[in-house]
Amino acid sequence: MEDCDVLIVGAGPVGLATAIELGQRGVRVRVVDLTDDVGFRPRAKLTNVRSMGLMRRWGLAQAVRAQAPLPADYPSDVIFATGMAGHLLTRFENAFRCARERDDQFPEPAQWIPQYALTRVLRDHVRTLPSVRLDYGRRFIGLAQDDDGVTAQIAPTAGGEAVAQRCRYLVGADGPSSPVRKALGIRMQGDHGYARNFGVVFKAPELSGRNRLGLGIQYWLTNPACPGIVGPMERDLWFFGTQVPPQVDIDTLDPAALVRRCIGLDIAVEVVATDPWDCHRLVAERYREGRVLLAGDACHLHPPMGGYGMNMGIGDGLALGWKLAAVLQGWGGPKLLDAYQVERRQVHERVIAEAVENYSTLTNQLVRDTMMAEGPEGDAARAAVGEEVARVKQREFHTLGVVLGCRYATSPVIVDDGSAAPPDEYRNYHPSAHPGCLAPHGWLADGRSLYDRFGRGFTLLAERDEVAAFRAAAEARGLALTVFVHGDPALTELYAAPLALIRPDQFVAWRGQAVPGDAGAVLDQIRGM
Ligand SMILES: Cc1cc2nc3c(=O)[nH]c(=O)nc-3n(C[C@H](O)[C@H](O)[C@H](O)COP(=O)(O)OP(=O)(O)OC[C@H]3O[C@@H](n4cnc5c(N)ncnc54)[C@H](O)[C@@H]3O)c2cc1C
């Protein structure tokens, strides 16, 4: 088998995102997966504002929106009620910021799209990248590494001998049970399987017509018969999920009956897929062993509430992709790969804590004895639950602070400027160019997104074209540096500085009031030399 620069094991959303970041930079990549069957499992439905920003960066935002089954004006409301034809408890509008509105804080709103549909968009794009080869029907068996590279054993799933695949680096994006992680002997640390859940995808053509709650993306149905969450995936195709108590044998569950009890309607329910899954709170003890790195569910697992798992993994793909490309192409140094775990683990731990907090209040915790009663007693119980939900659950649906406020507080490749970090809130995002933060977004006078002016490599944002020393230092190093002279005092105010260096992943690496004496030293630090 021909050598490649990077072998990616796993063509889930994270492996494909990594392949796109590498392949768009011309890196020779091979991606292998057991199967091209993306299935109908009720996994990620939310591609959040950060991931949609990355889709735009990769030129895929329109394709993602075009493949989303629900209409563009479908509201991303989350509705709490006693049943689909029952009593409303409370409603969160524009959850996750999916509304197609222009917002100063980000270039793309979030998108409600099933994981299988998003995966197909990523896969189709990967197939257009000349330096990437995508092979299904291949199983990763094991690996050995030396100073120059990795030799992986890849076997056809249809049977036959394993073949050696040589690569400079290997990425394990092979999901929760990660054979790559296991081959390295890396353990997951934290709480294993602390709650059991049961998911169902079902067809119910009558359900839309019987819905008395209005349009929404999630219906949290809180009733004693079967508390659970229901929501649309496609026209007449729905997902359902409920927590399963420890004493119940999952194999004895009747999926259609559970769905009917939860929605409170005796209608036809055709089960398309079932998906039992366990809740974990885990991170890998290390994300790297020599030339092998882990990304996505292979190195972090947590409850899905808040819709963070796949989105965080897509962020891993970006983080790893540009760093590997920089090292392979010589414009970055070895510290970039050391920085991968340092930087990403901070984000993972912050987000996982949030997801675990969200999972602590589900529909079953909100059931009250009298909430199904008609009349004043039932009204009072429902009002009390509605108030509790509005208070406790809003952090799950208004998450801009979590999604865009993630920052790399410590990193060997970010230059601290001694300024105070912005407030760390789950709900409100405080745009800041404090080094290590996501570059604050803005719309330019010509209507374009600031992010669209960033280059593929590093970008220097400058109010005035007085940056000759940076240009010279970049040229001397053969480093592609996009200089964007904006001449806009408002942008300088947003960044609290006339100069800022932005990394390929849109994070601020350095900012300053003037070009430093040794501009080359700054460039060398941020590119990991
Ligand atoms: C109920 C539920 C709801 C969720 N909702 C959301 C949400 O709204 N938003 C969100 O961001 N996340 C959500 N998630 C999490 C999300 O589904 C995962 O984080 C995501 O699938 C991780 O992607 P991945 O590419 O890392 O792994 P996977 O999707 O598991 O892909 C791994 C790939 O590796 C392949 N593979 C495994 N072993 C081998 C081998 N030996 N050789 C070759 N290939 C191999 C597999 O076939 C697979 O294709 C949800 C999860 C659940 C359970």
XYZ file of C-alpha atoms and ligand atoms in Angstrom:
582
model
C 0.000 0.000 0.000
C 1.320 3.440 -0.949
C 2.576 5.550 1.974
C 0.496 8.476 3.164
C 1.228 11.420 5.429
C -1.722 10.870 7.736
C -3.825 7.769 8.221
C -7.177 8.524 9.828
C -8.997 5.603 11.406
C -12.722 6.379 11.469
C -14.875 8.231 8.940
C -17.386 9.569 11.426
C -17.885 13.344 11.556
C -14.588 13.820 13.401
C -12.407 11.723 11.098
C -13.975 13.410 8.073
C -13.499 16.911 9.548
C -9.833 16.089 10.179
C -9.489 14.801 6.605
C -11.040 17.998 5.233
C -8.701 20.277 7.177
C -5.709 18.238 6.008
C -6.933 17.569 2.487
C -7.763 21.215 1.766
C -4.088 21.865 2.557
C -2.920 19.191 0.121
C -1.727 16.714 2.758
C -1.815 13.083 1.563
C -4.396 11.377 3.707
C -5.981 7.942 3.802
C -9.199 7.480 5.768
C -10.432 3.995 6.608
C -13.699 2.895 8.165
C -15.517 -0.355 8.693
C -18.585 0.769 6.804
C -20.137 3.585 4.784
C -23.502 2.929 6.447
C -24.303 6.118 8.348
C -27.490 4.528 9.711
C -30.451 6.232 11.312
C -29.306 6.370 14.900
C -30.725 9.323 16.816
C -27.318 10.828 17.559
C -26.307 14.452 16.928
C -29.018 16.674 15.539
C -27.393 19.986 16.293
C -24.492 21.425 14.327
C -23.776 24.422 16.552
C -22.714 27.976 15.645
C -19.028 27.182 15.986
C -19.231 24.087 13.778
C -21.329 25.964 11.219
C -18.616 28.650 11.241
C -16.146 25.901 10.389
C -18.438 24.592 7.650
C -18.325 28.093 6.173
C -14.535 28.117 6.473
C -14.443 24.810 4.569
C -16.926 26.098 1.975
C -19.640 23.683 3.124
C -22.198 25.809 4.989
C -24.608 25.996 2.058
C -24.325 22.264 1.370
C -25.083 21.492 5.015
C -28.135 23.740 5.000
C -29.296 22.259 1.700
C -29.178 18.740 3.158
C -31.017 19.658 6.379
C -34.415 17.988 6.074
C -36.492 20.604 7.947
C -37.420 23.866 6.177
C -35.155 26.904 6.656
C -37.792 28.802 8.628
C -38.528 25.887 10.979
C -38.189 27.348 14.515
C -35.546 25.850 16.812
C -37.859 26.051 19.813
C -37.568 23.621 22.700
C -40.926 22.896 24.269
C -41.650 21.389 27.674
C -45.129 19.843 27.997
C -47.048 16.936 29.503
C -47.668 15.314 26.082
C -47.813 16.205 22.399
C -51.490 17.039 22.825
C -51.092 17.920 26.499
C -50.383 21.004 28.557
C -47.549 23.382 27.766
C -45.121 23.881 30.659
C -42.670 26.310 29.103
C -40.918 27.083 25.827
C -37.394 28.223 24.893
C -37.326 30.121 21.612
C -34.451 30.067 19.135
C -32.612 27.439 21.168
C -28.957 26.981 20.197
C -29.249 30.069 17.931
C -30.494 28.300 14.803
C -32.631 31.230 13.561
C -31.381 32.450 10.181
C -30.580 35.917 11.496
C -27.404 37.896 11.043
C -25.587 38.191 14.355
C -22.434 40.186 15.060
C -21.016 37.433 17.240
C -20.728 34.669 14.639
C -20.825 34.273 10.857
C -23.264 31.345 10.655
C -26.283 30.388 12.779
C -26.506 26.817 14.045
C -28.294 24.137 11.997
C -30.629 21.350 13.057
C -29.545 18.418 10.877
C -29.249 14.716 11.714
C -25.711 13.423 12.141
C -26.153 10.986 9.239
C -27.054 13.837 6.865
C -24.111 15.968 8.009
C -21.780 12.980 7.668
C -22.866 12.522 4.052
C -22.066 16.177 3.270
C -18.596 15.835 4.811
C -18.022 12.538 3.030
C -19.059 13.928 -0.360
C -16.624 16.772 0.088
C -13.776 14.499 1.171
C -14.266 12.555 -2.058
C -13.537 15.741 -4.044
C -10.164 16.309 -2.372
C -7.402 14.996 -4.663
C -4.938 14.211 -1.858
C -7.429 12.217 0.230
C -8.376 8.596 -0.276
C -11.446 7.311 1.564
C -11.714 3.538 1.948
C -14.693 1.804 3.479
C -14.810 -1.881 4.358
C -11.449 -1.630 6.151
C -10.715 -2.508 9.771
C -7.813 -1.109 11.755
C -6.175 -4.040 13.531
C -3.045 -2.700 15.206
C 0.006 -0.469 14.889
C 3.706 -0.141 15.532
C 5.648 3.110 15.476
C 9.265 4.147 15.085
C 11.124 7.462 14.808
C 9.978 8.120 11.240
C 6.411 6.967 11.161
C 3.698 4.466 11.974
C 2.886 1.131 10.391
C -0.776 0.235 10.788
C -2.370 -3.102 9.969
C -5.565 -2.654 7.954
C -7.723 -5.650 7.017
C -10.684 -5.871 4.616
C -13.888 -6.375 6.618
C -15.061 -8.787 3.931
C -12.232 -11.132 4.938
C -8.658 -11.561 3.850
C -5.175 -10.686 5.008
C -4.328 -7.448 6.823
C -2.115 -5.110 4.800
C 0.541 -2.778 6.269
C -0.161 0.935 5.780
C 2.783 3.229 6.391
C 2.117 6.842 7.446
C 3.954 9.716 9.132
C 1.115 10.259 11.646
C -2.007 8.336 12.587
C -5.227 9.848 13.937
C -7.623 7.693 15.942
C -11.069 9.152 15.254
C -12.601 5.748 15.766
C -15.286 6.512 18.302
C -15.968 5.559 21.922
C -14.499 2.069 21.854
C -11.438 3.336 19.875
C -9.303 0.366 18.854
C -6.485 2.873 18.236
C -6.652 4.108 21.836
C -6.711 0.526 23.059
C -3.708 -0.376 20.884
C -1.796 2.394 22.654
C -2.899 1.191 26.087
C -4.453 4.579 26.896
C -7.274 4.402 29.447
C -10.367 6.571 29.776
C -10.649 8.238 33.183
C -13.805 9.364 34.977
C -17.298 7.914 35.498
C -18.086 4.886 33.323
C -21.726 4.178 32.417
C -23.388 6.149 35.190
C -26.847 6.116 33.541
C -28.608 4.021 30.877
C -30.713 5.414 28.074
C -32.830 4.121 25.238
C -33.238 5.910 21.910
C -35.697 5.163 19.108
C -36.130 6.549 15.592
C -39.703 6.162 14.433
C -42.074 7.089 11.642
C -45.411 8.548 12.688
C -47.245 10.292 9.834
C -50.116 11.298 12.156
C -47.953 12.960 14.782
C -47.521 16.395 13.179
C -51.273 16.759 12.769
C -51.972 15.757 16.382
C -49.263 18.034 17.832
C -50.951 20.821 19.846
C -47.730 22.432 21.022
C -46.564 24.144 17.825
C -43.341 23.564 15.930
C -40.184 22.745 17.845
C -36.961 20.746 17.581
C -37.243 19.069 20.979
C -40.338 18.268 23.003
C -39.474 17.422 26.578
C -42.520 15.411 27.617
C -42.906 15.250 31.349
C -45.580 12.787 32.372
C -45.705 9.843 34.780
C -46.494 7.317 31.987
C -43.113 7.674 30.236
C -41.089 10.855 30.570
C -38.812 11.404 27.575
C -37.719 13.654 24.728
C -39.184 13.590 21.210
C -38.225 15.642 18.193
C -38.243 15.765 14.404
C -35.365 14.462 12.267
C -37.094 14.592 8.882
C -40.642 14.936 7.690
C -42.623 12.314 9.681
C -39.365 10.814 11.035
C -38.872 11.415 14.748
C -36.434 10.577 17.506
C -37.353 9.564 21.034
C -35.148 9.091 24.088
C -35.741 8.129 27.683
C -33.682 7.178 30.705
C -33.883 3.517 31.734
C -33.823 2.680 35.479
C -31.104 0.183 36.536
C -33.621 -2.577 37.415
C -35.196 -2.607 33.903
C -33.899 -5.057 31.285
C -33.533 -3.018 28.063
C -34.241 -6.105 25.931
C -37.764 -6.292 27.359
C -38.694 -2.742 26.311
C -41.373 -2.264 23.630
C -40.105 0.794 21.675
C -43.413 1.683 19.975
C -45.355 1.373 23.231
C -42.845 3.605 25.021
C -43.162 6.256 22.321
C -46.974 6.188 22.500
C -46.939 6.518 26.288
C -44.494 9.408 26.116
C -46.360 11.421 23.474
C -49.718 10.564 25.074
C -51.304 9.629 21.737
C -52.526 6.270 20.519
C -51.252 6.581 16.945
C -49.373 4.335 14.516
C -45.645 4.226 15.318
C -43.235 2.412 13.012
C -39.877 1.754 14.648
C -36.966 2.445 12.241
C -34.052 1.987 14.637
C -33.342 1.557 18.324
C -30.271 2.830 20.109
C -29.516 1.911 23.713
C -26.629 4.008 25.026
C -24.851 4.563 28.314
C -23.966 7.885 29.801
C -20.298 8.455 30.629
C -18.131 11.254 31.878
C -14.705 10.313 30.552
C -11.540 11.759 29.063
C -8.526 9.826 27.832
C -5.508 9.981 30.146
C -3.467 11.212 27.139
C -4.424 12.239 23.616
C -1.071 11.445 22.042
C 1.491 8.709 22.012
C 4.387 9.577 19.728
C 3.012 9.895 16.200
C -0.498 8.743 17.061
C -3.159 11.212 18.187
C -6.764 10.828 19.322
C -9.762 12.994 18.426
C -13.512 13.058 19.070
C -15.311 10.365 21.046
C -12.067 8.375 21.044
C -10.793 10.759 23.746
C -13.879 12.326 25.349
C -17.332 11.008 26.224
C -20.127 12.765 28.079
C -23.936 13.118 28.160
C -25.398 14.524 24.923
C -27.456 17.274 26.623
C -26.478 20.608 25.087
C -25.368 18.954 21.841
C -21.635 19.174 22.420
C -20.061 15.792 21.578
C -19.813 15.820 17.811
C -19.357 19.582 17.719
C -16.415 19.409 20.091
C -14.997 16.550 18.021
C -15.262 18.616 14.821
C -13.257 21.259 16.711
C -10.664 18.565 17.490
C -10.481 17.765 13.774
C -9.741 21.407 12.989
C -7.242 21.712 15.857
C -5.359 18.600 14.841
C -5.636 19.083 11.080
C -3.919 22.461 10.819
C -1.252 21.530 13.343
C -0.378 18.285 11.557
C -0.332 20.075 8.204
C 1.976 22.765 9.624
C 4.404 20.157 10.957
C 4.312 18.040 7.786
C 4.745 21.046 5.487
C 7.449 22.626 7.633
C 5.677 25.893 8.559
C 5.050 24.689 12.104
C 7.223 23.039 14.709
C 6.897 20.121 17.106
C 5.440 22.181 19.961
C 2.236 22.486 17.942
C 1.568 18.789 18.469
C 2.380 19.085 22.186
C -0.116 21.953 22.331
C -2.927 19.802 20.918
C -3.686 17.991 24.166
C -2.935 21.006 26.376
C -5.371 23.185 24.456
C -8.156 20.747 23.689
C -8.355 19.179 27.148
C -9.222 22.571 28.673
C -12.132 22.891 26.283
C -13.210 19.287 26.786
C -13.256 19.544 30.575
C -15.203 22.788 30.587
C -17.797 21.500 28.144
C -18.098 18.097 29.802
C -18.857 19.744 33.157
C -21.644 21.671 31.427
C -23.053 18.554 29.734
C -23.055 16.662 33.037
C -24.865 19.550 34.727
C -27.474 19.507 31.937
C -27.985 15.775 32.307
C -28.757 16.138 36.037
C -32.299 17.387 35.293
C -34.191 15.275 32.762
C -37.903 14.850 32.194
C -38.202 12.121 34.822
C -36.907 14.472 37.519
C -39.647 16.934 36.581
C -42.636 14.597 36.989
C -45.074 15.623 39.760
C -48.014 13.548 41.074
C -50.706 16.069 40.217
C -49.356 17.490 36.978
C -51.766 15.530 34.728
C -54.872 16.623 36.679
C -57.321 19.052 35.096
C -58.327 22.060 37.197
C -56.570 24.337 39.681
C -54.473 21.658 41.369
C -53.012 20.484 38.054
C -52.590 24.081 36.864
C -50.595 24.932 39.994
C -48.356 21.853 39.630
C -47.693 22.611 35.958
C -46.964 26.275 36.640
C -44.467 25.289 39.338
C -42.711 22.844 37.017
C -42.719 25.399 34.196
C -41.014 27.932 36.470
C -38.459 25.382 37.592
C -37.681 24.412 33.996
C -37.307 28.046 32.937
C -34.820 28.540 35.758
C -32.848 25.291 35.640
C -32.827 24.326 31.950
C -32.188 27.605 30.150
C -28.436 26.988 30.385
C -28.875 23.970 28.127
C -30.482 25.893 25.270
C -28.757 29.282 25.423
C -25.148 28.217 25.269
C -23.213 30.841 23.345
C -20.844 31.367 26.272
C -19.963 27.676 26.260
C -19.734 27.308 22.491
C -17.852 30.496 21.550
C -16.371 31.373 24.942
C -14.048 28.367 25.003
C -10.446 29.507 25.296
C -6.961 28.124 25.577
C -5.934 29.595 28.923
C -2.566 27.892 28.881
C -0.696 26.885 25.757
C 2.956 26.824 24.746
C 2.038 28.395 21.391
C -0.005 31.371 22.621
C 1.654 34.580 23.807
C 0.170 35.882 27.045
C -0.212 39.672 27.020
C -0.858 39.978 30.745
C -4.440 41.189 30.287
C -7.410 39.830 32.250
C -9.350 36.992 30.638
C -13.012 37.671 29.763
C -15.762 36.441 32.155
C -16.368 32.714 31.887
C -20.138 32.266 31.492
C -22.199 29.479 29.987
C -24.903 31.726 28.597
C -23.399 35.035 27.552
C -20.460 35.133 25.215
C -18.047 37.989 25.857
C -16.053 38.440 22.642
C -12.445 39.141 23.533
C -9.105 39.148 21.736
C -7.335 38.139 24.942
C -4.742 35.688 23.549
C -6.126 32.139 23.591
C -9.712 33.270 22.890
C -11.646 32.753 19.678
C -11.073 35.813 17.479
C -14.015 38.201 17.966
C -16.227 38.174 14.912
C -17.599 41.209 13.088
C -19.221 42.196 9.806
C -17.106 44.455 7.631
C -18.301 47.589 5.861
C -18.535 45.652 2.587
C -20.912 43.177 4.238
C -18.390 40.343 4.447
C -17.582 38.388 7.564
C -14.261 39.294 9.158
C -13.513 35.583 9.253
C -13.718 35.446 5.446
C -10.671 37.724 5.354
C -8.555 35.327 7.388
C -6.018 33.325 5.385
C -5.308 29.594 5.448
C -2.194 30.177 7.520
C -1.721 32.884 10.150
C -3.423 36.256 9.708
C -2.183 39.608 10.975
C -5.018 42.025 11.646
C -3.707 45.581 11.533
C -5.445 48.941 11.648
C -2.594 50.572 9.669
C -0.072 49.155 7.236
C 2.879 49.646 9.554
C 3.819 45.998 9.916
C 6.920 45.671 7.724
C 8.836 43.793 10.424
C 6.137 41.104 10.594
C 6.049 40.791 6.804
C 9.844 40.483 6.660
C 9.999 37.939 9.501
C 7.292 35.800 7.865
C 9.028 35.946 4.476
C 12.385 35.022 6.005
C 10.723 31.914 7.457
C 8.720 30.981 4.379
C 5.599 31.395 6.495
C 2.358 32.275 4.727
C 1.083 35.334 6.593
C -2.086 37.062 5.409
C -1.984 40.725 6.400
C -5.415 42.317 6.611
C -5.162 46.065 7.001
C -8.676 47.070 7.966
C -8.335 50.769 8.826
C -11.353 50.457 11.087
C -11.115 51.960 14.599
C -14.199 49.950 15.635
C -12.348 46.717 14.910
C -9.358 47.978 16.867
C -11.736 48.686 19.753
C -13.275 45.200 19.483
C -9.791 43.684 19.658
C -8.601 46.250 22.259
C -5.453 46.588 20.144
C -4.509 47.734 16.638
C -2.607 44.475 15.984
C -3.540 40.820 16.467
C -2.197 37.559 15.093
C -4.908 35.019 14.346
C -4.139 31.319 13.958
C -5.514 29.114 11.179
C -8.170 27.890 13.647
C -9.427 31.471 14.228
C -7.988 31.718 17.761
C -5.950 34.750 18.830
C -2.278 33.811 19.231
C -0.859 37.278 20.024
C -2.027 40.874 20.184
C -0.186 44.114 20.650
C -0.244 47.887 20.533
C 2.839 47.937 18.269
C 5.042 45.577 16.294
C 7.409 43.960 18.836
C 11.177 44.387 18.617
C 11.625 40.766 17.600
C 8.612 39.976 15.395
C 10.294 36.732 14.317
C 10.399 35.445 17.893
C 6.626 35.940 18.187
C 6.035 34.080 14.923
C 8.315 31.266 16.046
C 6.488 30.848 19.355
C 3.013 30.736 17.829
C 4.055 28.263 15.135
C 5.592 25.931 17.704
C 9.238 26.248 16.708
C -28.441 10.266 21.958
C -27.254 11.063 21.482
C -27.452 12.350 21.018
C -26.367 13.128 20.602
N -26.593 14.414 20.184
C -25.549 15.198 19.844
C -25.752 16.553 19.368
O -26.871 17.050 19.217
N -24.654 17.286 19.049
C -23.396 16.774 19.164
O -22.430 17.499 18.887
N -23.177 15.495 19.551
C -24.205 14.689 19.892
N -23.985 13.394 20.266
C -22.613 12.849 20.269
C -22.150 12.418 18.870
O -23.027 11.456 18.342
C -20.726 11.864 18.952
O -19.932 12.748 19.725
C -20.102 11.694 17.554
O -20.664 10.589 16.869
C -18.594 11.455 17.657
O -18.063 11.347 16.362
P -16.718 10.531 16.102
O -16.423 10.734 14.655
O -15.706 10.884 17.128
O -17.096 9.014 16.403
P -18.122 8.053 15.649
O -19.254 8.822 15.098
O -18.406 6.946 16.613
O -17.281 7.492 14.414
C -16.221 6.574 14.613
C -16.008 5.786 13.335
O -14.893 4.902 13.532
C -15.163 3.690 12.862
N -14.356 2.612 13.434
C -14.447 2.078 14.677
N -13.566 1.082 14.814
C -12.886 0.970 13.648
C -11.833 0.119 13.173
N -11.312 -0.846 13.937
N -11.386 0.290 11.923
C -11.905 1.256 11.114
N -12.896 2.100 11.517
C -13.377 1.960 12.765
C -16.661 3.486 13.077
O -17.201 2.620 12.093
C -17.203 4.903 12.962
O -17.650 5.239 11.679
C -25.059 12.585 20.660
C -24.860 11.279 21.107
C -25.940 10.529 21.522
C -25.717 9.133 22.053
